[in-house]
PDB file of C-alpha atoms in Angstrom:
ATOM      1  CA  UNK D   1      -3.946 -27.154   5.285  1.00  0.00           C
ATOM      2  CA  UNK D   2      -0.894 -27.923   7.429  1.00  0.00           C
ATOM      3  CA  UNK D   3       1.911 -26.453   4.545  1.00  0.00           C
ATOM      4  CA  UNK D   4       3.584 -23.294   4.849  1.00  0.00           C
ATOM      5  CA  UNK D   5       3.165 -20.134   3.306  1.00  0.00           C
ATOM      6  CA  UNK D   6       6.562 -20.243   1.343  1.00  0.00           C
ATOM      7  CA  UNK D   7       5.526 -23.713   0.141  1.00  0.00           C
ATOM      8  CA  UNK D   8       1.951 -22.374  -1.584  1.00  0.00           C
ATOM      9  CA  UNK D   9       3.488 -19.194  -2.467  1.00  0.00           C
ATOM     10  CA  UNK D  10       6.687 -20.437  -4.171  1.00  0.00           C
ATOM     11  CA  UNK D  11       5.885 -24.207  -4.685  1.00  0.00           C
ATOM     12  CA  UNK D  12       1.761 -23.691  -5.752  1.00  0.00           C
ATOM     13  CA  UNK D  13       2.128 -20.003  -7.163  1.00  0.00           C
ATOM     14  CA  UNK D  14       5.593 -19.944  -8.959  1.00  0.00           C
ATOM     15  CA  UNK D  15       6.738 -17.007  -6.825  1.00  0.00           C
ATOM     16  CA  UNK D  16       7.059 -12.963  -7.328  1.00  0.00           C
ATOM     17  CA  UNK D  17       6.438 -11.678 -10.818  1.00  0.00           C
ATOM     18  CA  UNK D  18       9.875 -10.749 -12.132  1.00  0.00           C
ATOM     19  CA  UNK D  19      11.556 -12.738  -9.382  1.00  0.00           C
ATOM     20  CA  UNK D  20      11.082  -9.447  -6.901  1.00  0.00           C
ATOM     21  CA  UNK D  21      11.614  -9.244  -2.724  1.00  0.00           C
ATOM     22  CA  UNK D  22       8.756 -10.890  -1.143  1.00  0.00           C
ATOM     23  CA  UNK D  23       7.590  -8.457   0.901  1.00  0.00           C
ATOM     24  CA  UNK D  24       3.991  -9.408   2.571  1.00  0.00           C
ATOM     25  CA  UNK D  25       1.022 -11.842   1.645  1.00  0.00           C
ATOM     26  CA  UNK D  26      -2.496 -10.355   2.763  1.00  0.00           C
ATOM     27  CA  UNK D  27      -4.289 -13.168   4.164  1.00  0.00           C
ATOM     28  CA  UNK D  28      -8.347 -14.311   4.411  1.00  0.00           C
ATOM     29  CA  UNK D  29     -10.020 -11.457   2.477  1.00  0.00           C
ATOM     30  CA  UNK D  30     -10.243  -7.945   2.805  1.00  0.00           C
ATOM     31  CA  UNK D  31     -10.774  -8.327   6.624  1.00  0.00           C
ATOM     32  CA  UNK D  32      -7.561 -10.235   6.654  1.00  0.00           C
ATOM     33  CA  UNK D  33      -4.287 -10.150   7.878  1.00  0.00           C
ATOM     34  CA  UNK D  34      -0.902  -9.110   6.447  1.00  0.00           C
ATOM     35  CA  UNK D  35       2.074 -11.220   7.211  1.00  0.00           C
ATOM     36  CA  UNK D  36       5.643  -9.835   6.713  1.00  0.00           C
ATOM     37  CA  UNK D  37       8.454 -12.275   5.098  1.00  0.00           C
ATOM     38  CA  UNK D  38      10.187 -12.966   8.030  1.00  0.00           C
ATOM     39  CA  UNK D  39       6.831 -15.321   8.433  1.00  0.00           C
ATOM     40  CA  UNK D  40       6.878 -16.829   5.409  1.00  0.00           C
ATOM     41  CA  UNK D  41       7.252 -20.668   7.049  1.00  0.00           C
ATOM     42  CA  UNK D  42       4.460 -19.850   9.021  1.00  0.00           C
ATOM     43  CA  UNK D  43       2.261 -23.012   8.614  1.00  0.00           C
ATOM     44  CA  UNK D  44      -1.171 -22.497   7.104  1.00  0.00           C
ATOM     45  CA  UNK D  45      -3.649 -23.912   9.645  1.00  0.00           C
ATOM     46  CA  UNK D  46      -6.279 -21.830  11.836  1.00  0.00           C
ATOM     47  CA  UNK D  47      -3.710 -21.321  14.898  1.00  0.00           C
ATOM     48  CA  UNK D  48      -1.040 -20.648  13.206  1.00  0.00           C
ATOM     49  CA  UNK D  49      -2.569 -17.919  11.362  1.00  0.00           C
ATOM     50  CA  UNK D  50      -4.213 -16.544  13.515  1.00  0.00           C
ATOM     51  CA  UNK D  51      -0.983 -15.884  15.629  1.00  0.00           C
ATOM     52  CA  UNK D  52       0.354 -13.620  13.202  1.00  0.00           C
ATOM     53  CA  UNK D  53      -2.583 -11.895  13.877  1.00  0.00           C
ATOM     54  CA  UNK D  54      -4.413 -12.693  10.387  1.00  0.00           C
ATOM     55  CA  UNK D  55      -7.560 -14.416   9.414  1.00  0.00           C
ATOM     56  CA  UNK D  56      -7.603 -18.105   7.173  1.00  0.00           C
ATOM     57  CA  UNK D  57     -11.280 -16.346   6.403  1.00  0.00           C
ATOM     58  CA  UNK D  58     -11.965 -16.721   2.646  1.00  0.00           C
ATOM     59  CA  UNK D  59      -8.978 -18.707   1.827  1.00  0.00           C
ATOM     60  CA  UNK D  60      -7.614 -15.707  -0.362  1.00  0.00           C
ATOM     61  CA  UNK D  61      -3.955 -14.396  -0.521  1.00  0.00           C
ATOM     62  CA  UNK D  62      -2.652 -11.703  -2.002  1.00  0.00           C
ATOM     63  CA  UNK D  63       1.137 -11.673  -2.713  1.00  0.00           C
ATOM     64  CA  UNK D  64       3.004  -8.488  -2.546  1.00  0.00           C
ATOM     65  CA  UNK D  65       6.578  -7.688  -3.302  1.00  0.00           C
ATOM     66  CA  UNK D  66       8.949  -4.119  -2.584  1.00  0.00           C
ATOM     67  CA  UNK D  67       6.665  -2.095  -4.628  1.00  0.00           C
ATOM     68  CA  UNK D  68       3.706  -2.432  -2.183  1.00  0.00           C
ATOM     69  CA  UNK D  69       2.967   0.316   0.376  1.00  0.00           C
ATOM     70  CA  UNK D  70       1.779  -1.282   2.855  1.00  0.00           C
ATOM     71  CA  UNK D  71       0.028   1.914   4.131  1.00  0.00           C
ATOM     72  CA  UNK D  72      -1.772   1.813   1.098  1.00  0.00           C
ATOM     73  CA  UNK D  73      -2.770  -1.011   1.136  1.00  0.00           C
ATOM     74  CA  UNK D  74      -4.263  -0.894   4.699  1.00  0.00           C
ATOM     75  CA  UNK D  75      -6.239   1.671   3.254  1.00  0.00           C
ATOM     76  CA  UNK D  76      -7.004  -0.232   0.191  1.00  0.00           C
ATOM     77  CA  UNK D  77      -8.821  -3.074   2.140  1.00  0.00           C
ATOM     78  CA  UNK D  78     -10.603  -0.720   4.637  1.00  0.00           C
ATOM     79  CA  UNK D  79     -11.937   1.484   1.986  1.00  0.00           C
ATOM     80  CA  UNK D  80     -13.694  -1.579   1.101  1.00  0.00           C
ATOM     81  CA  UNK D  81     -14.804  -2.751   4.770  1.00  0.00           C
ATOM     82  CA  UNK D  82     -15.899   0.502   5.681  1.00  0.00           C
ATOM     83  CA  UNK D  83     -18.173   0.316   2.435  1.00  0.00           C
ATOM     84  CA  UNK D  84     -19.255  -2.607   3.546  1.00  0.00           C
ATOM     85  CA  UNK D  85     -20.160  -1.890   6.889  1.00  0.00           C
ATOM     86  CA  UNK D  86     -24.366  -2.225   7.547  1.00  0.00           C
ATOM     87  CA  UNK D  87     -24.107   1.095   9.832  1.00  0.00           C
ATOM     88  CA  UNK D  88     -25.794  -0.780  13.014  1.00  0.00           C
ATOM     89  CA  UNK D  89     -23.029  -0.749  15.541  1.00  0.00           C
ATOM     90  CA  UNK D  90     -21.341   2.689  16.186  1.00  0.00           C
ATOM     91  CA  UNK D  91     -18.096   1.605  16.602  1.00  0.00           C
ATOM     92  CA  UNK D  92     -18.011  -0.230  13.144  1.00  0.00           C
ATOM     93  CA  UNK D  93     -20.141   2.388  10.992  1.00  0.00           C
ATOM     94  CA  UNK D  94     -18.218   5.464  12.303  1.00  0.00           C
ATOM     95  CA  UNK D  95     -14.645   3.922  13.349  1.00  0.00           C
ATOM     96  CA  UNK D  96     -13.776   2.728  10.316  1.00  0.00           C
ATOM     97  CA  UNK D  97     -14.649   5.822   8.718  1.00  0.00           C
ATOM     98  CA  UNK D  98     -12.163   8.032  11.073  1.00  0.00           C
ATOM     99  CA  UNK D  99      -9.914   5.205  10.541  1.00  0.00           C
ATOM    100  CA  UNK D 100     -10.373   5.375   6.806  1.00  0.00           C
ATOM    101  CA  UNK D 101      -9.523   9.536   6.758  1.00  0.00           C
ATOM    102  CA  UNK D 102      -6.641   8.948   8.540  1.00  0.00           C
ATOM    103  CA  UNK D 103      -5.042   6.746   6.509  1.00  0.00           C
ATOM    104  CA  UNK D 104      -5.870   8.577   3.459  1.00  0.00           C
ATOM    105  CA  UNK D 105      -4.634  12.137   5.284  1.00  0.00           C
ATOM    106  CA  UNK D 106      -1.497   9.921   5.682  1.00  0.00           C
ATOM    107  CA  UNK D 107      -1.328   8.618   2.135  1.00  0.00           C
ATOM    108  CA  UNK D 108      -1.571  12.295   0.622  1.00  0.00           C
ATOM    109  CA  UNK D 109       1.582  13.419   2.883  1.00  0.00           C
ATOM    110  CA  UNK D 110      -0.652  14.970   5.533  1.00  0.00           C
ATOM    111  CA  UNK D 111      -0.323  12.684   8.369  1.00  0.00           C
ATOM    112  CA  UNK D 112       0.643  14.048  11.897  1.00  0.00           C
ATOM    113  CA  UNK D 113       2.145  12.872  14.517  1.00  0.00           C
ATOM    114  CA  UNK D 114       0.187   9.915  17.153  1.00  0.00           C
ATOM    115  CA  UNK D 115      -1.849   9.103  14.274  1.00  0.00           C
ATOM    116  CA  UNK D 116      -0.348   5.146  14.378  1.00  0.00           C
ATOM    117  CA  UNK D 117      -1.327   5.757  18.168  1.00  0.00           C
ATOM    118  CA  UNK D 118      -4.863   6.620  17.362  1.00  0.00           C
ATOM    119  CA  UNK D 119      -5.413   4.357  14.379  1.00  0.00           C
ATOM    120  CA  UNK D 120      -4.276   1.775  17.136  1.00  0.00           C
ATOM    121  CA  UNK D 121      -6.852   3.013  20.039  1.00  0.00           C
ATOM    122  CA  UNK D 122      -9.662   2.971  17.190  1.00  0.00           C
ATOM    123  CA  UNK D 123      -9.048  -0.235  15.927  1.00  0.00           C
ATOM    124  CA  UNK D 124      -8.880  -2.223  19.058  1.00  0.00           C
ATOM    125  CA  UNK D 125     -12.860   0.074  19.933  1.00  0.00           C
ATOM    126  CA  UNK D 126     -14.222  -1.097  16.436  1.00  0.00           C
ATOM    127  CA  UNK D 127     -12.974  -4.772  16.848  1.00  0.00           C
ATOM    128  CA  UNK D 128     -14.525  -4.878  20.804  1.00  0.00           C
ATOM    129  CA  UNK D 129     -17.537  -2.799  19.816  1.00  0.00           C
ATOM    130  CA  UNK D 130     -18.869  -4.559  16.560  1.00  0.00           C
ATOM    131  CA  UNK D 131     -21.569  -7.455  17.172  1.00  0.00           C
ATOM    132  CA  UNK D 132     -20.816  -8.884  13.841  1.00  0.00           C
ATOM    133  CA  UNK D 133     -17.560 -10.810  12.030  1.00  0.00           C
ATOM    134  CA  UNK D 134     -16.974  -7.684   9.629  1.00  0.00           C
ATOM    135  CA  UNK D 135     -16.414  -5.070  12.465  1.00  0.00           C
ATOM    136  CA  UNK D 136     -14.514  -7.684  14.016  1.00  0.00           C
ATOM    137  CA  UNK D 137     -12.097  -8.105  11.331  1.00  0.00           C
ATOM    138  CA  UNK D 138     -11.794  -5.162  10.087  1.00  0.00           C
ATOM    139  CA  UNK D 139      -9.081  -3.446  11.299  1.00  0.00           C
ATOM    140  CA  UNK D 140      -6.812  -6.243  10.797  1.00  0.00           C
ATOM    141  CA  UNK D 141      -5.082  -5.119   7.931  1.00  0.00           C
ATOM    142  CA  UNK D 142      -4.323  -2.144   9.770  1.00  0.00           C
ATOM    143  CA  UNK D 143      -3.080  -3.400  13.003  1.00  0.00           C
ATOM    144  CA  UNK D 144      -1.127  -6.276  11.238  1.00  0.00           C
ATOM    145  CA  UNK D 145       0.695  -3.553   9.002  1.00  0.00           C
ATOM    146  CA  UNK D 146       1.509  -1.528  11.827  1.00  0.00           C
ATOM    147  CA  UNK D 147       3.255  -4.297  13.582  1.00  0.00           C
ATOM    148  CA  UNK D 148       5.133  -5.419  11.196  1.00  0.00           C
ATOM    149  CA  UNK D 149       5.529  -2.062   8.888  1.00  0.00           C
ATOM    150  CA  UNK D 150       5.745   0.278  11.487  1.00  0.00           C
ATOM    151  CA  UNK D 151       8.765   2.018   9.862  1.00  0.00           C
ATOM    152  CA  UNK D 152       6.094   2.817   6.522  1.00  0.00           C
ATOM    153  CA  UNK D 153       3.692   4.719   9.064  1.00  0.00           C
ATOM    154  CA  UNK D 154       6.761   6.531  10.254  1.00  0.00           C
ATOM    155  CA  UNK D 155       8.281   7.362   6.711  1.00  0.00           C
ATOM    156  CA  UNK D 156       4.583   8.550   5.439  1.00  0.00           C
ATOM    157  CA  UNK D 157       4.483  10.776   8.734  1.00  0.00           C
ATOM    158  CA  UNK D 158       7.734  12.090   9.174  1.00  0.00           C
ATOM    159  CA  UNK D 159       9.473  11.883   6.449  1.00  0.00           C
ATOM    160  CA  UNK D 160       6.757  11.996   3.741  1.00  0.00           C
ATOM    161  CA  UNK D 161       7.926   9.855   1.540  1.00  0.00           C
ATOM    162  CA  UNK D 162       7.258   6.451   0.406  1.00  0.00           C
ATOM    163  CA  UNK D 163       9.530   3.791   0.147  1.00  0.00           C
ATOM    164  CA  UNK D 164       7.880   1.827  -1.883  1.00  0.00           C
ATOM    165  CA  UNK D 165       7.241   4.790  -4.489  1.00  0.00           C
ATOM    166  CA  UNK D 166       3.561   4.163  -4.698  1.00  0.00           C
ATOM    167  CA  UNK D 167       1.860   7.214  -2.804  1.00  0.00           C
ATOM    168  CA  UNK D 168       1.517   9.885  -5.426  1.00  0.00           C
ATOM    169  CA  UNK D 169       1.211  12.947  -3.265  1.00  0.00           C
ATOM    170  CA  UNK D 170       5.029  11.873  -1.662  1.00  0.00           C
ATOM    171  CA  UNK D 171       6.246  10.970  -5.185  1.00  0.00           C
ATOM    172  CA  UNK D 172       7.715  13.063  -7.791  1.00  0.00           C
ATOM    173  CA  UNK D 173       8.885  12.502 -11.434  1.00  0.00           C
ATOM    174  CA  UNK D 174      12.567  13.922 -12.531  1.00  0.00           C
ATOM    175  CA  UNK D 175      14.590  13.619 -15.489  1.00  0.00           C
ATOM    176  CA  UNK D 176      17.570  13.114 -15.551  1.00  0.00           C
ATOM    177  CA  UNK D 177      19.115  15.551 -18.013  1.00  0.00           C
ATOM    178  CA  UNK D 178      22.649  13.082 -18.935  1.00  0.00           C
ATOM    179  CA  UNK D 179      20.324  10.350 -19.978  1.00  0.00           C
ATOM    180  CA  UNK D 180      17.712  12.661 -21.721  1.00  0.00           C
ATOM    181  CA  UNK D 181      18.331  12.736 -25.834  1.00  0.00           C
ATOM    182  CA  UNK D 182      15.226  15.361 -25.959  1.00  0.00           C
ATOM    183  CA  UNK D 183      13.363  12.389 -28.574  1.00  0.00           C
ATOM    184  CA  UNK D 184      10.051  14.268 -26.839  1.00  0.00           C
ATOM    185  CA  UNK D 185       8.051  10.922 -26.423  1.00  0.00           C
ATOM    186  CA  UNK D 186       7.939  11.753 -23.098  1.00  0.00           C
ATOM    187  CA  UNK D 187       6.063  15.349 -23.731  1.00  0.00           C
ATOM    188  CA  UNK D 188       3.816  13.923 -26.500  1.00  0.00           C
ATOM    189  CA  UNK D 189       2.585  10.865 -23.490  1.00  0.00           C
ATOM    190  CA  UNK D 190       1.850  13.774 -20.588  1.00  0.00           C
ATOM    191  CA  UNK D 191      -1.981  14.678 -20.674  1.00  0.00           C
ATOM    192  CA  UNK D 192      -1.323  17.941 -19.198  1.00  0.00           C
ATOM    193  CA  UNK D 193       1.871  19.053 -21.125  1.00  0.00           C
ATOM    194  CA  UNK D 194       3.722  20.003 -18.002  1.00  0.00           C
ATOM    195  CA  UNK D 195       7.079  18.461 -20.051  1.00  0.00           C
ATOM    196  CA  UNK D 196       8.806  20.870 -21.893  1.00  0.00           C
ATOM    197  CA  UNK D 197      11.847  21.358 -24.072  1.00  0.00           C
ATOM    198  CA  UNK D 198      13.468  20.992 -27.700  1.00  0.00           C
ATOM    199  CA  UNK D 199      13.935  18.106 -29.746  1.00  0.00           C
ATOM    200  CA  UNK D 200      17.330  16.544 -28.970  1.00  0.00           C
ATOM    201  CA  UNK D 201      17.899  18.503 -25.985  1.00  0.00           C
ATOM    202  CA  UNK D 202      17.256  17.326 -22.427  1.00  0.00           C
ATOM    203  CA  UNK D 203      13.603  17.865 -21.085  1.00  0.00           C
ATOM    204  CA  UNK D 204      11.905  19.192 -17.659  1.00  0.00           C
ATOM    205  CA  UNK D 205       8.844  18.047 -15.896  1.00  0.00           C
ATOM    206  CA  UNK D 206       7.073  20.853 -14.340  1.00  0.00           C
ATOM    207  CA  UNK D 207       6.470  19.680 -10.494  1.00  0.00           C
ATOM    208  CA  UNK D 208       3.506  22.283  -9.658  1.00  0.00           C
ATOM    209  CA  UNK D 209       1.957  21.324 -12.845  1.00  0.00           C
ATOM    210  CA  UNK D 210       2.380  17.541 -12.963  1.00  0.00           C
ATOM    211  CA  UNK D 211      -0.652  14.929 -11.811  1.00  0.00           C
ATOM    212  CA  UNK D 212       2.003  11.976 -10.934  1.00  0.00           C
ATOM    213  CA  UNK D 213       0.241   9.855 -13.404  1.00  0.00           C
ATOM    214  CA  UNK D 214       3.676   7.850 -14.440  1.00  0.00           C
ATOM    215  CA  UNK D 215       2.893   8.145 -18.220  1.00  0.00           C
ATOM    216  CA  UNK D 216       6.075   9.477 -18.871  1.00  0.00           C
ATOM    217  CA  UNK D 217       7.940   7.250 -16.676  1.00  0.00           C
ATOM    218  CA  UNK D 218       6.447   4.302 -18.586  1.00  0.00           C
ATOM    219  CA  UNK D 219       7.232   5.586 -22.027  1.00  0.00           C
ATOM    220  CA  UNK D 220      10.730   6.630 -21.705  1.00  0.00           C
ATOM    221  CA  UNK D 221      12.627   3.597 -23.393  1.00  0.00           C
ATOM    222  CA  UNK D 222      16.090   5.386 -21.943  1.00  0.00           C
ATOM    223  CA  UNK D 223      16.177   5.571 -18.054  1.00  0.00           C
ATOM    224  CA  UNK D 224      16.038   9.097 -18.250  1.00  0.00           C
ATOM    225  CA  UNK D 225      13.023   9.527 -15.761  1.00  0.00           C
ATOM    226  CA  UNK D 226      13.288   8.376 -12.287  1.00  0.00           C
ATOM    227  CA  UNK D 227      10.927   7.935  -9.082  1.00  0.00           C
ATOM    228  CA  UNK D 228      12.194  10.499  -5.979  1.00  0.00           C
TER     229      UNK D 228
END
């Protein structure tokens, strides 16, 4: 207790996988917090953390980097809250399920506009409204990504896309046909055979048809397929 973030995440860890941006760390379980990078020196004792508006609660921290979506991962953690709720205050057993759809209507490109507003106004009813720590708690991976990632919400609901490339309904595969040699790996590793085209000639993903699995993505050893 007393060190920083930066010091257990860099100095205890080893930092980011593949050296990448650090991005976020989630903090104190699934009911947690998530604090952005400009926070990193943030010391880890109760006040301090709980200024940034996350929890020291199980001691856990999960370490995230630019390939995150943080709007995801708000509804990653509340999937499992909501799941975990006991169903005997209102407020908990019913607002985190409305706050749950929301963030998967937003996920799957379907998000409208003052959702953000109302995921706010719900969370702030489930945290006064619950008689128990998991109620409490849980909308602060929502709230916490809000503040500090408002500009994801906005991208998901405005824009529909994700920045961080990892919502599959605002995602789409495309090959690129000056890189493509047509060596048909790519075709052989879809499990719906929306790829087609000759050997040695440049290849085309069918968007209707394609299940944004990333199989192809993974396999091709030339940079042919990007992310959009």
């Amino acid at each position: 207790m007393g060190i920083t973030l930066k010091e257990i995440i860099y100095g205890v860890g080893g930092g980011i996988v593949g050296d990448r941006p650090f991005k976020a760390v989630q903090l104190g379980g699934p009911s947690g917090g998530c604090v952005p990078a400009e926070l990193i020196d943030t010391k880890v004792d109760y006040e301090s953390i709980t200024k940034t508006g996350a929890i020291v609660g199980s001691g856990g921290m999960v370490v995230m980097d630019d390939t995150t979506c943080m709007v995801d991962m708000a509804r990653f953690f509340l999937d499992f809250t909501c799941k975990e709720s006991c169903g005997k205050c209102t407020y908990c057993r019913l607002g985190t399920k409305r706050m749950l759809e929301i963030l998967e209507r937003i996920t799957a490109g379907e998000g409208r506009e003052g959702d953000i507003e109302l995921l706010e106004e719900l969370s702030y009813k489930v945290k006064d409204g619950s008689l128990c720590g998991l109620g409490q708690t849980a909308p602060n991976p929502v709230l916490t990504t809000i503040k500090y990632f408002r500009n994801e919400y906005e991208d998901h609901i405005n824009n529909k896309t994700c920045t961080a490339k990892q919502c599959s309904a605002l995602i789409k595969y495309v090959i690129d046909p000056e890189k493509c040699v047509g060596c048909t790996v790519c075709a052989k590793a879809c499990p719906v055979s929306c790829i087609s085209g000759e050997r040695k000639e440049p290849h085309l993903i069918n968007q209707d048809a394609c299940i944004k699995c990333g199989q192809c993505y993974q396999k091709c050893k030339f940079d042919a397929i990007s992310v959009n």
